[in-house]
mmCIF file of C-alpha atoms and ligand atoms in Angstrom:
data_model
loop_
_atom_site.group_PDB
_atom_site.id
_atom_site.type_symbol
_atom_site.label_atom_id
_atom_site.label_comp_id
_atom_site.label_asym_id
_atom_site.label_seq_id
_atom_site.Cartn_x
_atom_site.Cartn_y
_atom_site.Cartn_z
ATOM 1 C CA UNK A 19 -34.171 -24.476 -3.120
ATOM 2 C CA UNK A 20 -31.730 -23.755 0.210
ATOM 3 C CA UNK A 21 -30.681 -20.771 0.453
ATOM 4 C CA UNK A 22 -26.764 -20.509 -0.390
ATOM 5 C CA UNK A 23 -24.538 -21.185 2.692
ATOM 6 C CA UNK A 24 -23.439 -17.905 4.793
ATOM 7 C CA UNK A 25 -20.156 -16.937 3.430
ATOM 8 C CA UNK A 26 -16.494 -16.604 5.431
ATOM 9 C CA UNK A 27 -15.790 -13.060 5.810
ATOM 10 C CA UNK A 28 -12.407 -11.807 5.359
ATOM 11 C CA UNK A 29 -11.016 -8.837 6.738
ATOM 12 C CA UNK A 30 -7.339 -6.827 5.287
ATOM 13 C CA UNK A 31 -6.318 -5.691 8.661
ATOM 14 C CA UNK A 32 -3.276 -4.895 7.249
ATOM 15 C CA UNK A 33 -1.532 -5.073 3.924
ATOM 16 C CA UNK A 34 2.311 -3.851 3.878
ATOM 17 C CA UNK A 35 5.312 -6.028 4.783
ATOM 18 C CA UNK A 36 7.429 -5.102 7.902
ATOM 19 C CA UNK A 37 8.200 -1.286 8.316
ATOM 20 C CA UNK A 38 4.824 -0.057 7.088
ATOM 21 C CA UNK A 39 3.680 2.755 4.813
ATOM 22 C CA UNK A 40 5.106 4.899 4.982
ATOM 23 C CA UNK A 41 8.263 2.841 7.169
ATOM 24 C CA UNK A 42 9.079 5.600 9.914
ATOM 25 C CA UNK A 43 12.671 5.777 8.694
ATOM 26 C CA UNK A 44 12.274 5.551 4.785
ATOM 27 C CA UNK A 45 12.598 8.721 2.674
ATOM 28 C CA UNK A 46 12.605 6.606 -0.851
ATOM 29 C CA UNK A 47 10.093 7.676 -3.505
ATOM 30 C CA UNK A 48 7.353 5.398 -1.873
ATOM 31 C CA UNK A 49 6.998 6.634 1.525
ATOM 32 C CA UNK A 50 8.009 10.041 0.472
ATOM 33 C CA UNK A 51 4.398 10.197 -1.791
ATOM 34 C CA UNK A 52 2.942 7.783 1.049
ATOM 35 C CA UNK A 53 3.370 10.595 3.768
ATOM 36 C CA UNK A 54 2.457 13.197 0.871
ATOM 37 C CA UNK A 55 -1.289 11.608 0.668
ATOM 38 C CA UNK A 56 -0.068 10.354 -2.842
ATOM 39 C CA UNK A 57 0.113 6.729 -1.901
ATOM 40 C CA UNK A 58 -2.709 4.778 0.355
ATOM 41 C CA UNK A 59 -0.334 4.413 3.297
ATOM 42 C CA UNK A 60 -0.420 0.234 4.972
ATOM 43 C CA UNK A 61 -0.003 -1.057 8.202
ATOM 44 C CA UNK A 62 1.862 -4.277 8.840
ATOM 45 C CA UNK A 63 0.428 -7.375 7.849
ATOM 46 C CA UNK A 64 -2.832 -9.541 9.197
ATOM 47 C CA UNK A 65 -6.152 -10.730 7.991
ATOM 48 C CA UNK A 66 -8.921 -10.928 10.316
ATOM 49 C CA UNK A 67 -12.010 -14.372 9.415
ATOM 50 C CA UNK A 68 -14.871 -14.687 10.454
ATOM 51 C CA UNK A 69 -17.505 -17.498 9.621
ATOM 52 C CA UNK A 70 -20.322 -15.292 10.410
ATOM 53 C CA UNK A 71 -19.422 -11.498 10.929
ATOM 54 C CA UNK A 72 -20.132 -11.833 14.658
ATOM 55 C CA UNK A 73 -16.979 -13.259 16.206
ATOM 56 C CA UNK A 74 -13.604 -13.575 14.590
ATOM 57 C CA UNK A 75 -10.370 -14.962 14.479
ATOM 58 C CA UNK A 76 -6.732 -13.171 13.648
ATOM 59 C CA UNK A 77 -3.783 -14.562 11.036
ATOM 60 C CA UNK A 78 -0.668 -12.944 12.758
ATOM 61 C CA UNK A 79 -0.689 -10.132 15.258
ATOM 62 C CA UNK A 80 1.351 -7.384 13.548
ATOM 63 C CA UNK A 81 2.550 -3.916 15.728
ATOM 64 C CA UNK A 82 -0.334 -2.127 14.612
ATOM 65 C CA UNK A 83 -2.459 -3.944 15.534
ATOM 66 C CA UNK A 84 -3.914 -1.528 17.923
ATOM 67 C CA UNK A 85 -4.542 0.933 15.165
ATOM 68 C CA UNK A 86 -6.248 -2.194 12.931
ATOM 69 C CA UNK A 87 -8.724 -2.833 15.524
ATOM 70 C CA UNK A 88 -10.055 0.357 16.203
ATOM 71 C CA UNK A 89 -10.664 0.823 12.579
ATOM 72 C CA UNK A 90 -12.914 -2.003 12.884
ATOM 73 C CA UNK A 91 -16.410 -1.606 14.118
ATOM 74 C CA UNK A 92 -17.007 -5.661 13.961
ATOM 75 C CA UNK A 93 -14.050 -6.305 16.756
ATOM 76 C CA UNK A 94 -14.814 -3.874 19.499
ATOM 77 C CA UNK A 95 -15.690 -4.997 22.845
ATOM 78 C CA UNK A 96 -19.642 -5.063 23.872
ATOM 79 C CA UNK A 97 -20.548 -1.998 24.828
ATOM 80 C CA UNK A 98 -20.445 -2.024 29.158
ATOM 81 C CA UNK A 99 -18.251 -5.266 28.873
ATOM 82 C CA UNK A 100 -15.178 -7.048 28.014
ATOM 83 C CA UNK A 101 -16.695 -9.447 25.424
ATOM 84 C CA UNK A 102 -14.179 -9.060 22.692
ATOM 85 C CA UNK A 103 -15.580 -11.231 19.388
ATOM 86 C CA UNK A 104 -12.008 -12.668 18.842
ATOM 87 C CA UNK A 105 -11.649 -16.350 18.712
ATOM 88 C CA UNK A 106 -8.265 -17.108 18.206
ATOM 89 C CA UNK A 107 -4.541 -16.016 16.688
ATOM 90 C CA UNK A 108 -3.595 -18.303 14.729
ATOM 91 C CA UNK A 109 0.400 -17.208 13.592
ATOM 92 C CA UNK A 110 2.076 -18.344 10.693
ATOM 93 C CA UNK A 111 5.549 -17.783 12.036
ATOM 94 C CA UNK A 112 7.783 -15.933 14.519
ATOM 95 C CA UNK A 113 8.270 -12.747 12.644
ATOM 96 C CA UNK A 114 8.162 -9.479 14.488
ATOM 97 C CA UNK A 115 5.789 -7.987 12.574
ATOM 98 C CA UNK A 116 3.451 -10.792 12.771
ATOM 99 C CA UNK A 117 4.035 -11.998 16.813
ATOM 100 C CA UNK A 118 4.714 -8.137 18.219
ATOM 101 C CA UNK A 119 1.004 -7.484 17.798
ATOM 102 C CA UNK A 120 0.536 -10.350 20.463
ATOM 103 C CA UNK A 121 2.366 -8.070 23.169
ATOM 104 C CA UNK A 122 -0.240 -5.539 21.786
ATOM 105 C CA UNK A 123 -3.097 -7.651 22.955
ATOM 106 C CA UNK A 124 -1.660 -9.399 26.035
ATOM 107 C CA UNK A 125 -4.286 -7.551 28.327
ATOM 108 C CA UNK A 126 -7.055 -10.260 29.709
ATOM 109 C CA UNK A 127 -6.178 -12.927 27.052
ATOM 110 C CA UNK A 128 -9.962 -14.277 26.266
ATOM 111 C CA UNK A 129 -8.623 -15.788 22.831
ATOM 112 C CA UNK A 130 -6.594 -18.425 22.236
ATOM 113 C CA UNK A 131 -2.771 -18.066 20.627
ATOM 114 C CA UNK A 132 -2.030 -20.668 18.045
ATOM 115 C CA UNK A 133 0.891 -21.731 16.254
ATOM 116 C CA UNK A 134 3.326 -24.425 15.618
ATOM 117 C CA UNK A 135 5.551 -25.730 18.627
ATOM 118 C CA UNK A 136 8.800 -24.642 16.903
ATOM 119 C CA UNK A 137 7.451 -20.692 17.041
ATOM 120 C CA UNK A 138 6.150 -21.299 19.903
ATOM 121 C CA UNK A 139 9.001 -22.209 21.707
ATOM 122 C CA UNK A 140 11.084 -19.694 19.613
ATOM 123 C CA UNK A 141 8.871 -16.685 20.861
ATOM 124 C CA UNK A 142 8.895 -17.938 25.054
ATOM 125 C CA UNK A 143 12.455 -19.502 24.999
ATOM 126 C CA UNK A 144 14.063 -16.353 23.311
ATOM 127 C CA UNK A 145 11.322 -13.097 23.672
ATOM 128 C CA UNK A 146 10.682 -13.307 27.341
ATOM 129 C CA UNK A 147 7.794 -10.814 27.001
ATOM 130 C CA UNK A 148 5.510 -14.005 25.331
ATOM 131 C CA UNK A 149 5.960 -15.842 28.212
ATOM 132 C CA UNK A 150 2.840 -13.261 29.093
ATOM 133 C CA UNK A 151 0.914 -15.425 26.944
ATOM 134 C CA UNK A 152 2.041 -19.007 27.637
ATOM 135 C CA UNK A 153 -1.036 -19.792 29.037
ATOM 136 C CA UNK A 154 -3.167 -18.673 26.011
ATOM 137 C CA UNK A 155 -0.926 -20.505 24.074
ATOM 138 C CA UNK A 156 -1.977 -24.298 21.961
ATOM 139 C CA UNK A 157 0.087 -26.022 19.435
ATOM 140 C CA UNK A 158 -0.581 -27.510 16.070
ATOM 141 C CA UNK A 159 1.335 -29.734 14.004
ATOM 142 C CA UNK A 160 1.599 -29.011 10.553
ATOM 143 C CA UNK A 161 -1.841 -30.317 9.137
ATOM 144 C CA UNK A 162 -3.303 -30.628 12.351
ATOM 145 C CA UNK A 163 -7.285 -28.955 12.135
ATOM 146 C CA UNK A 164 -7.814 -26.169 14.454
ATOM 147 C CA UNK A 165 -11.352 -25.230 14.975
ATOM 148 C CA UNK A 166 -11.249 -20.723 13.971
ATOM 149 C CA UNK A 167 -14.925 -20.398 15.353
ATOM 150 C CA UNK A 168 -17.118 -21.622 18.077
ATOM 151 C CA UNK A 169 -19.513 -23.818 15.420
ATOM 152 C CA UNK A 170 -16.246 -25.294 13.803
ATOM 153 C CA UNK A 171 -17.524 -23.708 10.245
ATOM 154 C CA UNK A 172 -13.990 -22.835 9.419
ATOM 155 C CA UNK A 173 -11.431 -25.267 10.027
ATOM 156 C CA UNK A 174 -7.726 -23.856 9.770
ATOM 157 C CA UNK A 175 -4.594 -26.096 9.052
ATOM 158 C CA UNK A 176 -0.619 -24.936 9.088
ATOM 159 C CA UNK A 177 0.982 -26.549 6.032
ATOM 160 C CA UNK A 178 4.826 -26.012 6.129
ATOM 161 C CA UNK A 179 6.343 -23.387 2.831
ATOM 162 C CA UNK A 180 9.938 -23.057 1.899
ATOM 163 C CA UNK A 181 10.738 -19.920 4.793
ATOM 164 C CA UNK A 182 13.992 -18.879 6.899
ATOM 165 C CA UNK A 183 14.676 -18.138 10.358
ATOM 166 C CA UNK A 184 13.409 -14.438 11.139
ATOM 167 C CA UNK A 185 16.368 -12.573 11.461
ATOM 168 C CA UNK A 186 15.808 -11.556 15.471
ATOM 169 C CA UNK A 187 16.254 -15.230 15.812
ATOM 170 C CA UNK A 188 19.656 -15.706 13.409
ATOM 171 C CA UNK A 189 22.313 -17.273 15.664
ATOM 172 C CA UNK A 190 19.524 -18.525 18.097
ATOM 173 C CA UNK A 191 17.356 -20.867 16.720
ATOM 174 C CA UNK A 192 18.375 -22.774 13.541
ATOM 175 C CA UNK A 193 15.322 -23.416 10.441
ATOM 176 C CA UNK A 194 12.908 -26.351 10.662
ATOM 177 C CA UNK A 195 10.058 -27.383 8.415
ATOM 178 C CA UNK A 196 7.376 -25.941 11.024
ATOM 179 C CA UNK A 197 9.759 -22.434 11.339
ATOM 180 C CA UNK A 198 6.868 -20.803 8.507
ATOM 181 C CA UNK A 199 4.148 -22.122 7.692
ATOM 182 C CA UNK A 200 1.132 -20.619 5.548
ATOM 183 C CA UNK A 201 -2.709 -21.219 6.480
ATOM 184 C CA UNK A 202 -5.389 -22.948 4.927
ATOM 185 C CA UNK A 203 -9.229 -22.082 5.931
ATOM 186 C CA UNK A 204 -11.788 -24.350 4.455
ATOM 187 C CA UNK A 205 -15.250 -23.652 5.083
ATOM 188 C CA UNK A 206 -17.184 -26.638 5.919
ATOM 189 C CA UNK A 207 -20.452 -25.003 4.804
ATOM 190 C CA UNK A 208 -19.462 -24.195 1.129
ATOM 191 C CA UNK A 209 -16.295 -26.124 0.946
ATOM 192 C CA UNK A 210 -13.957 -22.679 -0.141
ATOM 193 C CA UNK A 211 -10.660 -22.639 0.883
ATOM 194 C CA UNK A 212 -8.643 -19.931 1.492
ATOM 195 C CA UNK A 213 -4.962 -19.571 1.921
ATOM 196 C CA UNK A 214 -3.067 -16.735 3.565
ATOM 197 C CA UNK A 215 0.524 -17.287 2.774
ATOM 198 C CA UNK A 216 2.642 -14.104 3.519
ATOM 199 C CA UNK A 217 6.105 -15.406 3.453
ATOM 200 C CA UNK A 218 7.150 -17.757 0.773
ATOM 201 C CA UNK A 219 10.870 -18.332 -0.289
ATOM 202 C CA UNK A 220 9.875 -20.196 -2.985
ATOM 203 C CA UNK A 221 6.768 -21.898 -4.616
ATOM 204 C CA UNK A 222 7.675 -25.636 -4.235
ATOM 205 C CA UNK A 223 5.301 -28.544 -5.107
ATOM 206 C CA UNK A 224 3.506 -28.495 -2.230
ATOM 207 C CA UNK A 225 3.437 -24.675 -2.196
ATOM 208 C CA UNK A 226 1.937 -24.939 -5.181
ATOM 209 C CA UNK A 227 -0.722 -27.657 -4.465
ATOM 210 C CA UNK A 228 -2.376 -26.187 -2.374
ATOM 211 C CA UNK A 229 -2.535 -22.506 -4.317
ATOM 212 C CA UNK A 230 -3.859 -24.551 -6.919
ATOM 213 C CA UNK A 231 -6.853 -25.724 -4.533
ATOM 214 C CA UNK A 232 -7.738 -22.488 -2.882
ATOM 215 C CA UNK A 233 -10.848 -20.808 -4.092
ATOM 216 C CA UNK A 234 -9.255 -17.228 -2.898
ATOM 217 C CA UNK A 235 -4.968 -16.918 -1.925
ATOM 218 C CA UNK A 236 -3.275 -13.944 -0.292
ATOM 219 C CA UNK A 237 0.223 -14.102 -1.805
ATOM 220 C CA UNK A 238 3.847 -12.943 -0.684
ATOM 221 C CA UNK A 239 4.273 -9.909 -2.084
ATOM 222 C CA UNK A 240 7.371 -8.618 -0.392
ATOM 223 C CA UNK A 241 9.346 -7.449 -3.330
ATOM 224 C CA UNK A 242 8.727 -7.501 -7.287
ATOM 225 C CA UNK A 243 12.093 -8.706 -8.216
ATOM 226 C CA UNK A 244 14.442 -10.989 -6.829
ATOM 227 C CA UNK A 245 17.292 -8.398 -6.812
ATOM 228 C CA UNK A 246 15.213 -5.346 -5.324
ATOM 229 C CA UNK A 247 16.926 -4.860 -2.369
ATOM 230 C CA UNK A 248 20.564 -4.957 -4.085
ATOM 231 C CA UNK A 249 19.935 -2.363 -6.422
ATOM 232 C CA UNK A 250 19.214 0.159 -4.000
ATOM 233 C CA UNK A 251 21.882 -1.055 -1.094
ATOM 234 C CA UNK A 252 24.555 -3.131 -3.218
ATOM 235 C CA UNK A 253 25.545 -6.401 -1.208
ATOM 236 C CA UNK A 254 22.362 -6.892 0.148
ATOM 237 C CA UNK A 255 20.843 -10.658 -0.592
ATOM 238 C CA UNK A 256 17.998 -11.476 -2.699
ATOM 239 C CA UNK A 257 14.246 -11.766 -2.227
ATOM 240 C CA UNK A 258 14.563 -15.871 -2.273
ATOM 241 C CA UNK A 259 17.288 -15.519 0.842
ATOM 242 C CA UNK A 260 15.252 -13.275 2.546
ATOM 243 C CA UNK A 261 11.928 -15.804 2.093
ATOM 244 C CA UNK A 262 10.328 -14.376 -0.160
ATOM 245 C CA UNK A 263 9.512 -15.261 -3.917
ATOM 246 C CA UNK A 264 9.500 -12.227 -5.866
ATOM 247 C CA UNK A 265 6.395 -11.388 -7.505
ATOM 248 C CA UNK A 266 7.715 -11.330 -11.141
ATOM 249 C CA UNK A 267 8.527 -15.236 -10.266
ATOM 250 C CA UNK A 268 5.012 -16.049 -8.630
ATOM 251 C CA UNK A 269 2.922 -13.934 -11.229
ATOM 252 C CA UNK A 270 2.850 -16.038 -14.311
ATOM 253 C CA UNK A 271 2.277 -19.497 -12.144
ATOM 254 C CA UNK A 272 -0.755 -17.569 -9.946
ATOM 255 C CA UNK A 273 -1.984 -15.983 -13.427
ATOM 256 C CA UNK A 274 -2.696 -19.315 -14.515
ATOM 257 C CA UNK A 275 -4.317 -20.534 -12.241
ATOM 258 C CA UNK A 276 -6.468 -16.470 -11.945
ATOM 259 C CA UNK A 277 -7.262 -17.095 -15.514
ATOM 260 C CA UNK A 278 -9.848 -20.473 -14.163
ATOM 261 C CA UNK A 279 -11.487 -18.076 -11.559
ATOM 262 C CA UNK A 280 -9.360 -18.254 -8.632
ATOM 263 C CA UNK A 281 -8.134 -14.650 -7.198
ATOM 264 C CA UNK A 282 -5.013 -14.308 -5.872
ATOM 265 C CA UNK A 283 -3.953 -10.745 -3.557
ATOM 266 C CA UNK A 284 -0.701 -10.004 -3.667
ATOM 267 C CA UNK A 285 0.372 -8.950 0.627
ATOM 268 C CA UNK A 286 2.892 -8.131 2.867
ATOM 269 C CA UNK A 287 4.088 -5.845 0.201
ATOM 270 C CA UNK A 288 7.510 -4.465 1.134
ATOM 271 C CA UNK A 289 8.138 -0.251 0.608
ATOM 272 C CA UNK A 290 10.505 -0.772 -1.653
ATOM 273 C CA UNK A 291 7.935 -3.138 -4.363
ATOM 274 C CA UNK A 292 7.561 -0.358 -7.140
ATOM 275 C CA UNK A 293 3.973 -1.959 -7.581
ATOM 276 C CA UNK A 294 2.678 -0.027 -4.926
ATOM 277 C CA UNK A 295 2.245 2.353 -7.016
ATOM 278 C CA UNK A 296 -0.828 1.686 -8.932
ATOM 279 C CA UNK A 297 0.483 3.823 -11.955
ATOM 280 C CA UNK A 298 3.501 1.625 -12.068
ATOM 281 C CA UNK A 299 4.334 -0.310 -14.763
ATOM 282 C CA UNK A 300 4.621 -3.129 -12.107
ATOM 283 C CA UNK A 301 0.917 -2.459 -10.756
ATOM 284 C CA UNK A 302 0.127 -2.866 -14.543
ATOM 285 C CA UNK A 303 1.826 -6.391 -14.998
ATOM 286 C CA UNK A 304 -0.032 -7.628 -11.883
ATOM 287 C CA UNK A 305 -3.344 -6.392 -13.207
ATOM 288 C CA UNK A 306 -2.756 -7.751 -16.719
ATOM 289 C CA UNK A 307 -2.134 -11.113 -15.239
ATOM 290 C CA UNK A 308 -5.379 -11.154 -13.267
ATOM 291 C CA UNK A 309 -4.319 -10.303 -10.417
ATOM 292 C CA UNK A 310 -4.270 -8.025 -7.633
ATOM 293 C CA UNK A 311 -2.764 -5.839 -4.383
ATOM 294 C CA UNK A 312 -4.402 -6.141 -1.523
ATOM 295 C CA UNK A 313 -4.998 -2.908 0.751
ATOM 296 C CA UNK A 314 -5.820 -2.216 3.866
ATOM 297 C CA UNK A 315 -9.488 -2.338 5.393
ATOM 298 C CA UNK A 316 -10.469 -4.455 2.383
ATOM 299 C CA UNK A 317 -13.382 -7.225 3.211
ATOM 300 C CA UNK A 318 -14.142 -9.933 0.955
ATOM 301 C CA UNK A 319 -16.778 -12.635 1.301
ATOM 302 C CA UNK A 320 -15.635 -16.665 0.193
HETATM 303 ZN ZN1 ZN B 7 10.448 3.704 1.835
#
C-alpha cells in the first residue's frame, strides 16, 4: 500500500483582529485580564503553509509580524546565510493589519508579494511606502492558480467575498469585487482544501460554496454579534458594515457543515468578541456547535 501523501502544514502566526491582545490602547475587561496573564494575549492576524515543513508561504503580512517569525524555528534564515524558507505573500486584501507586515519584511525581498490588481494598486497608488515592493509584486485575478511552493503541491486561488473598502482607503478608492478576497489552498497530493477567509461581510452563495468544500476553514471572527461595537460606543455601525459577519450569524451555517467532519477556526477575533474568553458563555456556544478559536502558534496538518 503507498504510504499516505505528506500533509500541508499550517501555521497560526497570528490569531486576533486589528489592535491585538491586549490592543495597546484598550483598558476593557479583555485586555485588562490579557495584560494580567488571565487571557492568552494574540497578535494580528496571518497563517503561515507549507507543503512540506521546509519552505513556506504567508496569508497576509500583519504588524507583528516580526514578533511571529521569531517565534518560529521553521522560518529563520540558514544559519551563515540569507536563505529565508518563504515562498510567497499571498494577501487577501489591503487592510493595515494584513499589508503593514509587508513594510516589516521589505529588507532583500527573496519572496514574491501576491494579491489582486485592485490591492495592489490601492497599496502603491495611495501607501507610497509599498512602492518598496513593486518589484516583488505579481497579480492574480480572482480564480487565477498561483503556485504557494516550488513543486506546485499547493495551488492557491483568490475567490472574491462580500468585503468593504478598509477604512485608510475611505474617500480614496471606492469597493470592487477583487477589494477582499478569501483564499483557497488545495493540495494536489491529497486533494484537501483549505480556506483562510478573515474578513467576510456576509456569507453569500458563493461564500458559502466554497466553505462547504473545504476540508479545514479559518473563519471571520471579528465580533460575536452584529451590534457589538454599538453597545459599548452607541452610534457606532454594525459588524456586517464593518465586513464582518458576526459569529452568532456564521455559527449555526459552519456547525452544519462541522457536524460532517469539516473544522472550522474561528480568526481575526476582535478584543471586544466576549468569546475570547474561554469561560464565556460565548466560547461555550462555539464549542457546542463544533467549533473552535483559533490561537496563536497553533500548527495543524491537512
Ligand atoms: Zn480591549
Amino acid at each position: 500500500m503507498a504510504p499516505p501523501p505528506e500533509p500541508m502544514r499550517i501555521r497560526v502566526l497570528g490569531s486576533s483582529a486589528g489592535g491585538g491582545l491586549p490592543q495597546w490602547n484598550c483598558g476593557c475587561v479583555r485586555c485588562v485580564r490579557a495584560r494580567a496573564g488571565e487571557l492568552a494575549p494574540r497578535s494580528q492576524p496571518a497563517i503561515a503553509l507549507s507543503a512540506d515543513g521546509a519552505r513556506w508561504s504567508l496569508v497576509n503580512a500583519s504588524p507583528d509580524v516580526r514578533e511571529q517569525l521569531a517565534r518560529f524555528p521553521a522560518l529563520y534564515p540558514r544559519p551563515g546565510t540569507r536563505d529565508l524558507p518563504l515562498d510567497t505573500v499571498v494577501l487577501t486584501n489591503a487592510d493595515l493589519d494584513h499589508a503593514l507586515g509587508l513594510l516589516v519584511l521589505r529588507e532583500a525581498l527573496p519572496h514574491r508579494i501576491v494579491s489582486t490588481p485592485w490591492v495592489r494598486d490601492a497599496l502603491l497608488e495611495h501607501g507610497a511606502p509599498w512602492r518598496l515592493l513593486e518589484r516583488a509584486w505579481g497579480v492574480v485575478k480572482a480564480d487565477q492558480p498561483v503556485a504557494l511552493d516550488r513543486d506546485g503541491h499547493l495551488e492557491a486561488r483568490l475567490f472574491p467575498v462580500p468585503g468593504k473598502v478598509p477604512s485608510w482607503l475611505a474617500g480614496l478608492a471606492s469597493n470592487h469585487p477583487e477589494a477582499t478576497s478569501a483564499l483557497r489552498v488545495s493540495d494536489a497530493r491529497s486533494g484537501r482544501r483549505l480556506v483562510y477567509a478573515p474578513g467576510v461581510a456576509r456569507l453569500d452563495a458563493g461564500t458559502l460554496a466554497e466553505l462547504e468544500a473545504a476540508d479545514l476553514g479559518f473563519v471571520d471572527g471579528t465580533f460575536f454579534s452584529a451590534d457589538e461595537l454599538s453597545r459599548t460606543r452607541p452610534g457606532a455601525p454594525d459588524a456586517h458594515a464593518m465586513g464582518h459577519v458576526p459569529i452568532e450569524e456564521s455559527l449555526p451555517v459552519l456547525a452544519e457543515r462541522a457536524s460532517r467532519g469539516r473544522r472550522f477556526f474561528y480568526t481575526h477575533v476582535n478584543n471586544t468578541n466576549p468569546a475570547l474568553d474561554p469561560d464565556s458563555p460565548e466560547a461555550a456556544r462555539v464549542r457546542r456547535a463544533g467549533l473552535e478559536i483559533a490561537s496563536d502558534g497553533m500548527e495543524l496538518e491537512l
